[in-house]
Amino acid sequence: MGLMEDYHPLKGKMFQILKPDGTLQPGGKPPLTDQETLALYQKMVFIRLADQRALSLQRQGRFGTYAPIWGQEACQVGSTYPLQKGDWVFPAFREIGAALMMGISLKKFYLYWMGNEMGSRAPEGINMMPVSVPVGSQTLHAVGAAWAAKIKGDKIVTIAYFGDGATSKGDFHEAMNFAGVFKAPTIFFCQNNQFAISVPRSLQTASKTIAQKAIAYGFDGIQVDGNDLFAVIMATKEAVEKARSGAGPTLIEGVTYRFGPHTTADDPTKYRKEEEIEPWKPLDPLVRLRLYLKGRGLWNEEVETRITEEAQKEIDQTVKEAEAVPTPEVEEIFKYVFAEMTPPLKEQLEYLKSTL
Ligand SMILES: Cc1ncc(C[n+]2csc(CCOP(=O)(O)OP(=O)(O)O)c2C)c(N)n1
């Protein structure tokens, strides 16, 4: 039996391999070698530090509004890891981890949040769509692309990232329905970080799990511990293989927690108490991987200092390079909406220029 049967949503079990104390579940096998685990841990540390830097750059007025990943690193690193060349990623707006895993440079990523449209353009050969702010809309794009690939006979899969809040949008349900009917090779990856801005998961849906919504659309759903890198990799790997073999979509619910604000424009103290965050702290995806690596004799304070220093150095250099890029012209706001600027856009551009 595969994971999808073992952890069918109606069985009410969440899939976990690595426990919060860094030990494995009985019979649990890591999907990575020690060296691969260490490399992904290092990647997660880099992502967390790059994310923290983004927050502080915003506070200093050097970045636009930013949506931090803090706490969701395992969801994104684990679910991009099993993808192969040719597969496509459709992010929402919190996907620094997925972007860096796909090979987007941190400089490009930072440029976008500094307001430079060039940061939205993935380099040739990297199949990642730009940030999608309209909640849930990217699920439809992912299904459309997957369906098109299927018709063309391309053996690729697409993966869409979205939050628990997006599952209340019509877009999500339309995308799920269409994907189920046409067996689109899509993975719906819901990062259930417990909030949609101030709305808690309990007010988002009366369903017991988000994973179970897949049942209604006729395909597999699985709830995984989204803070367990190993579980996320294994579940996504199975979903990717299944999609590539023509067996259709999968909904993966990664149960995680947003430690930071929704975005830098949000004040979470207005809707959640510090005590609510406490139980999640020991479940931090980095903490548990560190404990696991320590148990394997691969982690100590020196290792942590080395990888932190290396990361900070690279981030310092990237900030310098990104800030050295000339500020874009105001035209760029209007230029890329359509192939040719429409008369109302031209008018708006002229008006903006006259006010500057
Ligand atoms: C169509 C649409 N409605 C409302 C918003 C405002 N908005 C931005 S993010 C967000 C909540 C999204 O929550 P969720 O899908 O859980 O993702 P998370 O932010 O937790 O990652 C809302 C309502 C928007 N961007 N798009």
PDB file of N, CA, C and O in Angstrom, residues 256-289:
ATOM      1  N   THR A 256       1.463  23.335   9.384  1.00  0.00           N
ATOM      2  CA  THR A 256       2.611  24.115   9.822  1.00  0.00           C
ATOM      3  C   THR A 256       2.129  25.317  10.630  1.00  0.00           C
ATOM      4  O   THR A 256       0.970  25.345  11.053  1.00  0.00           O
ATOM      5  N   TYR A 257       3.011  26.278  10.842  1.00  0.00           N
ATOM      6  CA  TYR A 257       2.629  27.454  11.627  1.00  0.00           C
ATOM      7  C   TYR A 257       3.395  28.674  11.137  1.00  0.00           C
ATOM      8  O   TYR A 257       4.605  28.585  10.887  1.00  0.00           O
ATOM      9  N   ARG A 258       2.678  29.757  11.001  1.00  0.00           N
ATOM     10  CA  ARG A 258       3.317  31.011  10.587  1.00  0.00           C
ATOM     11  C   ARG A 258       3.813  31.727  11.834  1.00  0.00           C
ATOM     12  O   ARG A 258       3.025  32.307  12.570  1.00  0.00           O
ATOM     13  N   PHE A 259       5.122  31.674  12.088  1.00  0.00           N
ATOM     14  CA  PHE A 259       5.657  32.324  13.297  1.00  0.00           C
ATOM     15  C   PHE A 259       5.632  33.845  13.190  1.00  0.00           C
ATOM     16  O   PHE A 259       5.505  34.539  14.187  1.00  0.00           O
ATOM     17  N   GLY A 260       5.792  34.352  11.992  1.00  0.00           N
ATOM     18  CA  GLY A 260       5.888  35.807  11.819  1.00  0.00           C
ATOM     19  C   GLY A 260       4.544  36.437  11.529  1.00  0.00           C
ATOM     20  O   GLY A 260       3.493  35.795  11.649  1.00  0.00           O
ATOM     21  N   PRO A 261       4.578  37.718  11.115  1.00  0.00           N
ATOM     22  CA  PRO A 261       3.335  38.376  10.705  1.00  0.00           C
ATOM     23  C   PRO A 261       2.895  37.861   9.342  1.00  0.00           C
ATOM     24  O   PRO A 261       3.703  37.269   8.617  1.00  0.00           O
ATOM     25  N   HIS A 262       1.639  38.104   8.987  1.00  0.00           N
ATOM     26  CA  HIS A 262       1.162  37.733   7.647  1.00  0.00           C
ATOM     27  C   HIS A 262       2.062  38.385   6.590  1.00  0.00           C
ATOM     28  O   HIS A 262       2.587  37.732   5.705  1.00  0.00           O
ATOM     29  N   THR A 263       2.202  39.694   6.718  1.00  0.00           N
ATOM     30  CA  THR A 263       3.192  40.431   5.927  1.00  0.00           C
ATOM     31  C   THR A 263       3.741  41.510   6.856  1.00  0.00           C
ATOM     32  O   THR A 263       3.274  41.672   7.994  1.00  0.00           O
ATOM     33  N   THR A 264       4.663  42.295   6.325  1.00  0.00           N
ATOM     34  CA  THR A 264       5.215  43.381   7.141  1.00  0.00           C
ATOM     35  C   THR A 264       4.164  44.464   7.410  1.00  0.00           C
ATOM     36  O   THR A 264       4.398  45.358   8.211  1.00  0.00           O
ATOM     37  N   ALA A 265       3.002  44.380   6.727  1.00  0.00           N
ATOM     38  CA  ALA A 265       1.945  45.361   6.963  1.00  0.00           C
ATOM     39  C   ALA A 265       0.974  44.888   8.050  1.00  0.00           C
ATOM     40  O   ALA A 265      -0.026  45.539   8.316  1.00  0.00           O
ATOM     41  N   ASP A 266       1.284  43.761   8.665  1.00  0.00           N
ATOM     42  CA  ASP A 266       0.347  43.135   9.615  1.00  0.00           C
ATOM     43  C   ASP A 266       0.921  43.190  11.041  1.00  0.00           C
ATOM     44  O   ASP A 266       2.133  43.122  11.231  1.00  0.00           O
ATOM     45  N   ASP A 267       0.015  43.300  12.013  1.00  0.00           N
ATOM     46  CA  ASP A 267       0.432  43.240  13.425  1.00  0.00           C
ATOM     47  C   ASP A 267      -0.301  42.063  14.067  1.00  0.00           C
ATOM     48  O   ASP A 267      -1.441  42.191  14.519  1.00  0.00           O
ATOM     49  N   PRO A 268       0.356  40.887  14.137  1.00  0.00           N
ATOM     50  CA  PRO A 268      -0.351  39.696  14.632  1.00  0.00           C
ATOM     51  C   PRO A 268      -0.738  39.773  16.109  1.00  0.00           C
ATOM     52  O   PRO A 268      -1.605  39.007  16.547  1.00  0.00           O
ATOM     53  N   THR A 269      -0.150  40.697  16.871  1.00  0.00           N
ATOM     54  CA  THR A 269      -0.519  40.779  18.292  1.00  0.00           C
ATOM     55  C   THR A 269      -1.982  41.214  18.449  1.00  0.00           C
ATOM     56  O   THR A 269      -2.581  41.055  19.496  1.00  0.00           O
ATOM     57  N   LYS A 270      -2.543  41.750  17.356  1.00  0.00           N
ATOM     58  CA  LYS A 270      -3.952  42.189  17.395  1.00  0.00           C
ATOM     59  C   LYS A 270      -4.905  40.988  17.409  1.00  0.00           C
ATOM     60  O   LYS A 270      -6.071  41.112  17.756  1.00  0.00           O
ATOM     61  N   TYR A 271      -4.455  39.822  16.942  1.00  0.00           N
ATOM     62  CA  TYR A 271      -5.389  38.695  16.853  1.00  0.00           C
ATOM     63  C   TYR A 271      -4.854  37.382  17.398  1.00  0.00           C
ATOM     64  O   TYR A 271      -5.555  36.381  17.375  1.00  0.00           O
ATOM     65  N   ARG A 272      -3.600  37.338  17.860  1.00  0.00           N
ATOM     66  CA  ARG A 272      -3.163  36.094  18.493  1.00  0.00           C
ATOM     67  C   ARG A 272      -2.226  36.399  19.656  1.00  0.00           C
ATOM     68  O   ARG A 272      -1.406  37.317  19.596  1.00  0.00           O
ATOM     69  N   LYS A 273      -2.398  35.588  20.703  1.00  0.00           N
ATOM     70  CA  LYS A 273      -1.630  35.827  21.919  1.00  0.00           C
ATOM     71  C   LYS A 273      -0.319  35.051  21.865  1.00  0.00           C
ATOM     72  O   LYS A 273      -0.236  33.992  21.244  1.00  0.00           O
ATOM     73  N   GLU A 274       0.670  35.550  22.561  1.00  0.00           N
ATOM     74  CA  GLU A 274       1.989  34.904  22.620  1.00  0.00           C
ATOM     75  C   GLU A 274       1.837  33.448  23.088  1.00  0.00           C
ATOM     76  O   GLU A 274       2.504  32.552  22.566  1.00  0.00           O
ATOM     77  N   GLU A 275       0.891  33.199  24.044  1.00  0.00           N
ATOM     78  CA  GLU A 275       0.713  31.824  24.564  1.00  0.00           C
ATOM     79  C   GLU A 275       0.309  30.845  23.464  1.00  0.00           C
ATOM     80  O   GLU A 275       0.592  29.656  23.542  1.00  0.00           O
ATOM     81  N   GLU A 276      -0.386  31.366  22.437  1.00  0.00           N
ATOM     82  CA  GLU A 276      -0.821  30.483  21.350  1.00  0.00           C
ATOM     83  C   GLU A 276       0.364  30.000  20.520  1.00  0.00           C
ATOM     84  O   GLU A 276       0.312  28.932  19.903  1.00  0.00           O
ATOM     85  N   ILE A 277       1.412  30.804  20.482  1.00  0.00           N
ATOM     86  CA  ILE A 277       2.576  30.459  19.649  1.00  0.00           C
ATOM     87  C   ILE A 277       3.457  29.434  20.353  1.00  0.00           C
ATOM     88  O   ILE A 277       4.049  28.573  19.703  1.00  0.00           O
ATOM     89  N   GLU A 278       3.472  29.513  21.708  1.00  0.00           N
ATOM     90  CA  GLU A 278       4.377  28.661  22.508  1.00  0.00           C
ATOM     91  C   GLU A 278       4.386  27.187  22.111  1.00  0.00           C
ATOM     92  O   GLU A 278       5.450  26.625  21.865  1.00  0.00           O
ATOM     93  N   PRO A 279       3.204  26.513  22.016  1.00  0.00           N
ATOM     94  CA  PRO A 279       3.240  25.075  21.706  1.00  0.00           C
ATOM     95  C   PRO A 279       3.852  24.762  20.342  1.00  0.00           C
ATOM     96  O   PRO A 279       4.290  23.633  20.109  1.00  0.00           O
ATOM     97  N   TRP A 280       3.884  25.756  19.462  1.00  0.00           N
ATOM     98  CA  TRP A 280       4.424  25.506  18.115  1.00  0.00           C
ATOM     99  C   TRP A 280       5.941  25.615  18.076  1.00  0.00           C
ATOM    100  O   TRP A 280       6.585  25.062  17.179  1.00  0.00           O
ATOM    101  N   LYS A 281       6.496  26.352  19.042  1.00  0.00           N
ATOM    102  CA  LYS A 281       7.943  26.611  18.978  1.00  0.00           C
ATOM    103  C   LYS A 281       8.786  25.335  18.941  1.00  0.00           C
ATOM    104  O   LYS A 281       9.703  25.231  18.127  1.00  0.00           O
ATOM    105  N   PRO A 282       8.478  24.322  19.790  1.00  0.00           N
ATOM    106  CA  PRO A 282       9.300  23.103  19.721  1.00  0.00           C
ATOM    107  C   PRO A 282       9.065  22.301  18.441  1.00  0.00           C
ATOM    108  O   PRO A 282       9.793  21.345  18.168  1.00  0.00           O
ATOM    109  N   LEU A 283       8.047  22.690  17.668  1.00  0.00           N
ATOM    110  CA  LEU A 283       7.750  21.950  16.432  1.00  0.00           C
ATOM    111  C   LEU A 283       8.458  22.551  15.211  1.00  0.00           C
ATOM    112  O   LEU A 283       8.322  22.069  14.093  1.00  0.00           O
ATOM    113  N   ASP A 284       9.203  23.614  15.465  1.00  0.00           N
ATOM    114  CA  ASP A 284       9.962  24.309  14.416  1.00  0.00           C
ATOM    115  C   ASP A 284      10.708  23.312  13.522  1.00  0.00           C
ATOM    116  O   ASP A 284      11.423  22.444  14.007  1.00  0.00           O
ATOM    117  N   PRO A 285      10.548  23.440  12.187  1.00  0.00           N
ATOM    118  CA  PRO A 285      11.184  22.470  11.287  1.00  0.00           C
ATOM    119  C   PRO A 285      12.712  22.445  11.362  1.00  0.00           C
ATOM    120  O   PRO A 285      13.327  21.401  11.134  1.00  0.00           O
ATOM    121  N   LEU A 286      13.323  23.573  11.671  1.00  0.00           N
ATOM    122  CA  LEU A 286      14.788  23.602  11.742  1.00  0.00           C
ATOM    123  C   LEU A 286      15.276  22.940  13.025  1.00  0.00           C
ATOM    124  O   LEU A 286      16.285  22.236  13.034  1.00  0.00           O
ATOM    125  N   VAL A 287      14.543  23.163  14.103  1.00  0.00           N
ATOM    126  CA  VAL A 287      14.936  22.604  15.404  1.00  0.00           C
ATOM    127  C   VAL A 287      14.981  21.085  15.307  1.00  0.00           C
ATOM    128  O   VAL A 287      15.950  20.443  15.720  1.00  0.00           O
ATOM    129  N   ARG A 288      13.945  20.504  14.721  1.00  0.00           N
ATOM    130  CA  ARG A 288      13.883  19.032  14.714  1.00  0.00           C
ATOM    131  C   ARG A 288      14.931  18.416  13.784  1.00  0.00           C
ATOM    132  O   ARG A 288      15.499  17.382  14.085  1.00  0.00           O
ATOM    133  N   LEU A 289      15.219  19.101  12.704  1.00  0.00           N
ATOM    134  CA  LEU A 289      16.230  18.570  11.783  1.00  0.00           C
ATOM    135  C   LEU A 289      17.623  18.664  12.424  1.00  0.00           C
ATOM    136  O   LEU A 289      18.467  17.781  12.260  1.00  0.00           O
TER     137      LEU A 289
END
